[in-house]
CSV table of N, CA and C in Angstrom, one decimal:
chain,number,residue,atom,x,y,z
A,5,UNK,N,147.1,-135.3,134.0
A,5,UNK,CA,146.4,-134.5,133.0
A,5,UNK,C,146.9,-133.1,133.1
A,6,UNK,N,147.3,-132.5,131.9
A,6,UNK,CA,147.8,-131.1,131.9
A,6,UNK,C,146.7,-130.2,131.4
A,7,UNK,N,146.8,-128.9,131.8
A,7,UNK,CA,145.8,-127.9,131.4
A,7,UNK,C,146.4,-126.5,131.4
A,8,UNK,N,145.7,-125.6,130.8
A,8,UNK,CA,146.2,-124.2,130.8
A,8,UNK,C,145.0,-123.3,131.1
A,9,UNK,N,145.2,-122.3,131.9
A,9,UNK,CA,144.2,-121.3,132.3
A,9,UNK,C,143.7,-120.5,131.1
A,10,UNK,N,142.4,-120.5,130.9
A,10,UNK,CA,141.9,-119.7,129.7
A,10,UNK,C,141.2,-118.4,130.2
A,11,UNK,N,140.4,-118.5,131.2
A,11,UNK,CA,139.6,-117.3,131.6
A,11,UNK,C,139.0,-117.5,132.9
A,12,UNK,N,138.5,-116.3,133.4
A,12,UNK,CA,137.7,-116.3,134.6
A,12,UNK,C,136.2,-116.1,134.2
A,13,UNK,N,135.3,-116.8,134.8
A,13,UNK,CA,133.9,-116.7,134.4
A,13,UNK,C,133.4,-115.3,134.7
A,14,UNK,N,132.8,-114.6,133.7
A,14,UNK,CA,132.1,-113.4,133.9
A,14,UNK,C,130.7,-113.7,134.3
A,15,UNK,N,130.1,-114.6,133.5
A,15,UNK,CA,128.7,-115.0,133.7
A,15,UNK,C,128.5,-116.3,133.0
A,16,UNK,N,127.5,-117.1,133.4
A,16,UNK,CA,127.0,-118.3,132.6
A,16,UNK,C,125.5,-118.2,132.5
A,17,UNK,N,125.0,-118.7,131.4
A,17,UNK,CA,123.6,-118.7,131.2
A,17,UNK,C,123.2,-120.0,130.5
A,18,UNK,N,122.0,-120.5,130.9
A,18,UNK,CA,121.5,-121.7,130.2
A,18,UNK,C,120.3,-121.2,129.4
A,19,UNK,N,120.6,-120.8,128.1
A,19,UNK,CA,119.6,-120.2,127.2
A,19,UNK,C,118.8,-121.3,126.6
A,20,UNK,N,117.5,-121.1,126.5
A,20,UNK,CA,116.5,-122.2,126.0
A,20,UNK,C,116.9,-122.6,124.6
A,21,UNK,N,117.3,-121.7,123.7
A,21,UNK,CA,117.6,-122.1,122.4
A,21,UNK,C,119.1,-122.2,122.1
A,22,UNK,N,119.9,-121.4,122.7
A,22,UNK,CA,121.4,-121.4,122.4
A,22,UNK,C,122.1,-122.4,123.2
A,23,UNK,N,121.6,-122.8,124.4
A,23,UNK,CA,122.3,-123.8,125.2
A,23,UNK,C,123.0,-123.2,126.4
A,24,UNK,N,124.0,-124.0,126.9
A,24,UNK,CA,124.7,-123.6,128.1
A,24,UNK,C,126.0,-122.8,127.7
A,25,UNK,N,126.0,-121.6,128.1
A,25,UNK,CA,127.1,-120.7,127.6
A,25,UNK,C,127.8,-120.1,128.8
A,26,UNK,N,129.2,-120.1,128.7
A,26,UNK,CA,130.1,-119.5,129.7
A,26,UNK,C,130.8,-118.3,129.0
A,27,UNK,N,130.8,-117.2,129.6
A,27,UNK,CA,131.4,-116.0,129.0
A,27,UNK,C,132.3,-115.4,130.0
A,28,UNK,N,133.5,-114.9,129.5
A,28,UNK,CA,134.5,-114.3,130.4
A,28,UNK,C,135.6,-113.6,129.7
A,29,UNK,N,136.4,-112.9,130.4
A,29,UNK,CA,137.6,-112.3,129.9
A,29,UNK,C,138.7,-113.3,129.9
A,30,UNK,N,139.4,-113.4,128.8
A,30,UNK,CA,140.5,-114.3,128.6
A,30,UNK,C,141.6,-113.9,129.5
A,31,UNK,N,142.4,-114.9,130.0
A,31,UNK,CA,143.6,-114.7,130.8
A,31,UNK,C,144.4,-113.6,130.2
A,32,UNK,N,145.0,-112.8,131.1
A,32,UNK,CA,145.8,-111.6,130.6
A,32,UNK,C,147.0,-111.9,129.8
A,33,UNK,N,147.4,-113.2,129.9
A,33,UNK,CA,148.6,-113.6,129.1
A,33,UNK,C,148.3,-113.6,127.6
A,34,UNK,N,147.0,-113.6,127.2
A,34,UNK,CA,146.5,-113.5,125.9
A,34,UNK,C,146.1,-112.1,125.6
A,35,UNK,N,146.4,-111.6,124.4
A,35,UNK,CA,145.9,-110.3,124.0
A,35,UNK,C,145.7,-110.3,122.5
A,36,UNK,N,145.2,-109.2,121.9
A,36,UNK,CA,144.9,-109.2,120.5
A,36,UNK,C,146.2,-109.4,119.7
A,37,UNK,N,147.4,-109.1,120.2
A,37,UNK,CA,148.7,-109.3,119.6
A,37,UNK,C,149.3,-110.6,119.8
A,38,UNK,N,148.7,-111.4,120.8
A,38,UNK,CA,149.3,-112.7,121.2
A,38,UNK,C,148.1,-113.6,121.4
A,39,UNK,N,147.6,-114.2,120.3
A,39,UNK,CA,146.4,-115.0,120.4
A,39,UNK,C,146.6,-116.5,120.3
A,40,UNK,N,147.4,-117.1,121.1
A,40,UNK,CA,147.6,-118.5,121.1
A,40,UNK,C,146.6,-119.2,121.9
A,41,UNK,N,145.3,-118.7,121.9
A,41,UNK,CA,144.2,-119.4,122.6
A,41,UNK,C,143.9,-120.7,121.8
A,42,UNK,N,143.9,-121.8,122.5
A,42,UNK,CA,143.6,-123.0,121.7
A,42,UNK,C,142.1,-123.1,121.2
A,43,UNK,N,141.9,-123.7,120.1
A,43,UNK,CA,140.5,-123.9,119.6
A,43,UNK,C,139.9,-125.0,120.5
A,44,UNK,N,138.9,-124.7,121.2
A,44,UNK,CA,138.3,-125.6,122.2
A,44,UNK,C,137.1,-126.4,121.7
A,45,UNK,N,136.7,-126.1,120.4
A,45,UNK,CA,135.5,-126.8,119.9
A,45,UNK,C,135.8,-128.3,119.9
A,46,UNK,N,134.8,-129.0,120.4
A,46,UNK,CA,134.8,-130.5,120.5
A,46,UNK,C,136.0,-131.0,121.4
A,47,UNK,N,136.5,-130.1,122.3
A,47,UNK,CA,137.5,-130.5,123.3
A,47,UNK,C,136.9,-130.3,124.7
A,48,UNK,N,137.7,-130.6,125.7
A,48,UNK,CA,137.1,-130.5,127.1
A,48,UNK,C,137.8,-129.4,127.8
A,49,UNK,N,136.9,-128.8,128.7
A,49,UNK,CA,137.4,-127.7,129.6
A,49,UNK,C,137.1,-128.2,131.0
A,50,UNK,N,137.8,-127.6,131.9
A,50,UNK,CA,137.5,-127.8,133.4
A,50,UNK,C,137.2,-126.5,134.0
A,51,UNK,N,136.1,-126.4,134.7
A,51,UNK,CA,135.8,-125.2,135.5
A,51,UNK,C,136.1,-125.5,137.0
A,52,UNK,N,137.0,-124.7,137.5
A,52,UNK,CA,137.3,-124.9,138.9
A,52,UNK,C,136.5,-124.0,139.8
A,53,UNK,N,135.6,-124.6,140.6
A,53,UNK,CA,134.7,-123.8,141.5
A,53,UNK,C,135.4,-123.8,142.8
A,54,UNK,N,134.8,-123.2,143.8
A,54,UNK,CA,135.4,-123.2,145.2
A,54,UNK,C,135.4,-124.6,145.8
A,55,UNK,N,134.5,-125.4,145.3
A,55,UNK,CA,134.4,-126.8,145.9
A,55,UNK,C,134.9,-127.9,145.1
A,56,UNK,N,134.9,-127.8,143.8
A,56,UNK,CA,135.2,-128.9,142.9
A,56,UNK,C,135.7,-128.5,141.5
A,57,UNK,N,136.1,-129.5,140.8
A,57,UNK,CA,136.5,-129.3,139.4
A,57,UNK,C,135.5,-130.0,138.5
A,58,UNK,N,134.9,-129.3,137.6
A,58,UNK,CA,133.8,-129.8,136.7
A,58,UNK,C,134.3,-129.8,135.3
A,59,UNK,N,134.1,-130.9,134.6
A,59,UNK,CA,134.5,-131.1,133.2
A,59,UNK,C,133.4,-131.0,132.3
A,60,UNK,N,133.6,-130.3,131.2
A,60,UNK,CA,132.5,-130.1,130.1
A,60,UNK,C,133.1,-130.3,128.8
A,61,UNK,N,132.3,-130.8,127.8
A,61,UNK,CA,132.8,-130.8,126.4
A,61,UNK,C,132.2,-129.6,125.7
A,62,UNK,N,133.1,-128.9,125.0
A,62,UNK,CA,132.8,-127.7,124.3
A,62,UNK,C,132.1,-128.0,122.9
A,63,UNK,N,131.0,-127.3,122.7
A,63,UNK,CA,130.2,-127.5,121.5
A,63,UNK,C,130.7,-126.4,120.5
A,64,UNK,N,130.9,-125.2,121.0
A,64,UNK,CA,131.3,-124.1,120.1
A,64,UNK,C,132.0,-123.0,121.0
A,65,UNK,N,132.9,-122.2,120.3
A,65,UNK,CA,133.5,-121.1,121.0
A,65,UNK,C,133.5,-119.9,120.1
A,66,UNK,N,133.5,-118.7,120.7
A,66,UNK,CA,133.5,-117.4,119.9
A,66,UNK,C,134.5,-116.5,120.6
A,67,UNK,N,135.3,-115.8,119.9
A,67,UNK,CA,136.2,-114.8,120.4
A,67,UNK,C,135.8,-113.4,119.9
A,68,UNK,N,136.0,-112.4,120.8
A,68,UNK,CA,135.8,-111.1,120.3
A,68,UNK,C,136.8,-110.2,121.1
A,69,UNK,N,137.0,-109.0,120.6
A,69,UNK,CA,137.8,-108.1,121.4
A,69,UNK,C,137.0,-106.9,121.9
A,70,UNK,N,137.5,-106.5,123.1
A,70,UNK,CA,136.9,-105.3,123.7
A,70,UNK,C,137.5,-104.0,123.2
A,71,UNK,N,137.0,-102.9,123.5
A,71,UNK,CA,137.5,-101.6,123.1
A,71,UNK,C,138.9,-101.4,123.6
A,72,UNK,N,139.3,-102.1,124.7
A,72,UNK,CA,140.6,-101.9,125.3
A,72,UNK,C,141.6,-102.8,124.6
A,73,UNK,N,141.2,-103.7,123.7
A,73,UNK,CA,142.1,-104.6,123.0
A,73,UNK,C,142.2,-106.0,123.7
A,74,UNK,N,141.5,-106.2,124.8
A,74,UNK,CA,141.5,-107.5,125.5
A,74,UNK,C,140.5,-108.4,124.8
A,75,UNK,N,140.8,-109.7,124.9
A,75,UNK,CA,140.0,-110.7,124.2
A,75,UNK,C,138.9,-111.2,125.2
A,76,UNK,N,137.7,-111.3,124.7
A,76,UNK,CA,136.6,-112.0,125.4
A,76,UNK,C,136.3,-113.3,124.7
A,77,UNK,N,135.8,-114.3,125.5
A,77,UNK,CA,135.5,-115.6,124.9
A,77,UNK,C,134.1,-116.0,125.4
A,78,UNK,N,133.4,-116.6,124.5
A,78,UNK,CA,132.2,-117.3,124.8
A,78,UNK,C,132.3,-118.8,124.4
A,79,UNK,N,131.9,-119.6,125.4
A,79,UNK,CA,132.0,-121.1,125.2
A,79,UNK,C,130.7,-121.7,125.4
A,80,UNK,N,130.2,-122.4,124.4
A,80,UNK,CA,128.9,-123.1,124.5
A,80,UNK,C,129.3,-124.6,124.8
A,81,UNK,N,128.8,-125.1,125.9
A,81,UNK,CA,129.1,-126.5,126.3
A,81,UNK,C,127.9,-127.4,126.1
A,82,UNK,N,128.1,-128.7,125.9
A,82,UNK,CA,127.0,-129.6,125.9
A,82,UNK,C,126.3,-129.7,127.2
A,83,UNK,N,125.0,-129.9,127.2
A,83,UNK,CA,124.2,-130.0,128.4
A,83,UNK,C,124.8,-130.9,129.5
A,84,UNK,N,124.7,-130.4,130.7
A,84,UNK,CA,125.3,-131.1,131.8
A,84,UNK,C,124.5,-130.7,133.1
A,85,UNK,N,124.3,-131.7,134.0
A,85,UNK,CA,123.6,-131.3,135.2
A,85,UNK,C,124.5,-130.4,136.1
A,86,UNK,N,125.8,-130.5,135.8
A,86,UNK,CA,126.8,-129.7,136.6
A,86,UNK,C,126.9,-128.2,136.2
A,87,UNK,N,126.2,-127.9,135.1
A,87,UNK,CA,126.3,-126.5,134.6
A,87,UNK,C,125.8,-125.5,135.6
A,88,UNK,N,124.8,-125.9,136.3
A,88,UNK,CA,124.2,-124.9,137.3
A,88,UNK,C,125.1,-124.6,138.5
A,89,UNK,N,126.2,-125.3,138.6
A,89,UNK,CA,127.2,-125.1,139.7
A,89,UNK,C,128.2,-124.0,139.3
A,90,UNK,N,128.2,-123.6,138.1
A,90,UNK,CA,129.2,-122.5,137.7
A,90,UNK,C,128.8,-121.2,138.2
A,91,UNK,N,129.7,-120.4,138.8
A,91,UNK,CA,129.5,-119.1,139.3
A,91,UNK,C,130.5,-118.1,138.8
A,92,UNK,N,130.1,-116.8,138.8
A,92,UNK,CA,131.0,-115.8,138.4
A,92,UNK,C,132.2,-115.8,139.3
A,93,UNK,N,133.4,-115.7,138.6
A,93,UNK,CA,134.7,-115.8,139.3
A,93,UNK,C,135.3,-117.1,139.3
A,94,UNK,N,134.6,-118.2,138.9
A,94,UNK,CA,135.2,-119.5,138.7
A,94,UNK,C,136.2,-119.4,137.6
A,95,UNK,N,137.2,-120.3,137.6
A,95,UNK,CA,138.2,-120.3,136.6
A,95,UNK,C,138.1,-121.5,135.6
A,96,UNK,N,138.3,-121.2,134.3
A,96,UNK,CA,138.1,-122.1,133.2
A,96,UNK,C,139.5,-122.5,132.7
A,97,UNK,N,139.8,-123.8,132.5
A,97,UNK,CA,141.0,-124.3,132.0
A,97,UNK,C,140.8,-125.2,130.8
A,98,UNK,N,141.6,-125.1,129.8
A,98,UNK,CA,141.6,-126.0,128.7
A,98,UNK,C,142.4,-127.3,129.1
A,99,UNK,N,141.7,-128.4,128.9
A,99,UNK,CA,142.4,-129.7,129.1
A,99,UNK,C,143.2,-130.0,127.9
A,100,UNK,N,144.5,-130.2,128.1
A,100,UNK,CA,145.4,-130.5,126.9
A,100,UNK,C,145.6,-132.0,126.7
A,101,UNK,N,145.9,-132.3,125.5
A,101,UNK,CA,146.1,-133.7,125.1
A,101,UNK,C,147.3,-134.3,125.8
């Protein structure tokens, strides 16, 4: 299985109405001038924690830019018991076909 690094987790939240959301700064190889970030909607991501690799299916994703020109990403994933294992600093990878 191949994958590409997307971001480091800034924070994750399980919102009652919005769902399970992972937010972070996109890998530095991406910028507002180089936006080859794959569309992750309805695809799978892997979150690498210190102890394991967790797979999630993406429900929705949003991109925004910061004042410095870097890209931030928000990923909403389908509910999973493993969501509570995500911590700040974990790494998110897009699973490629």
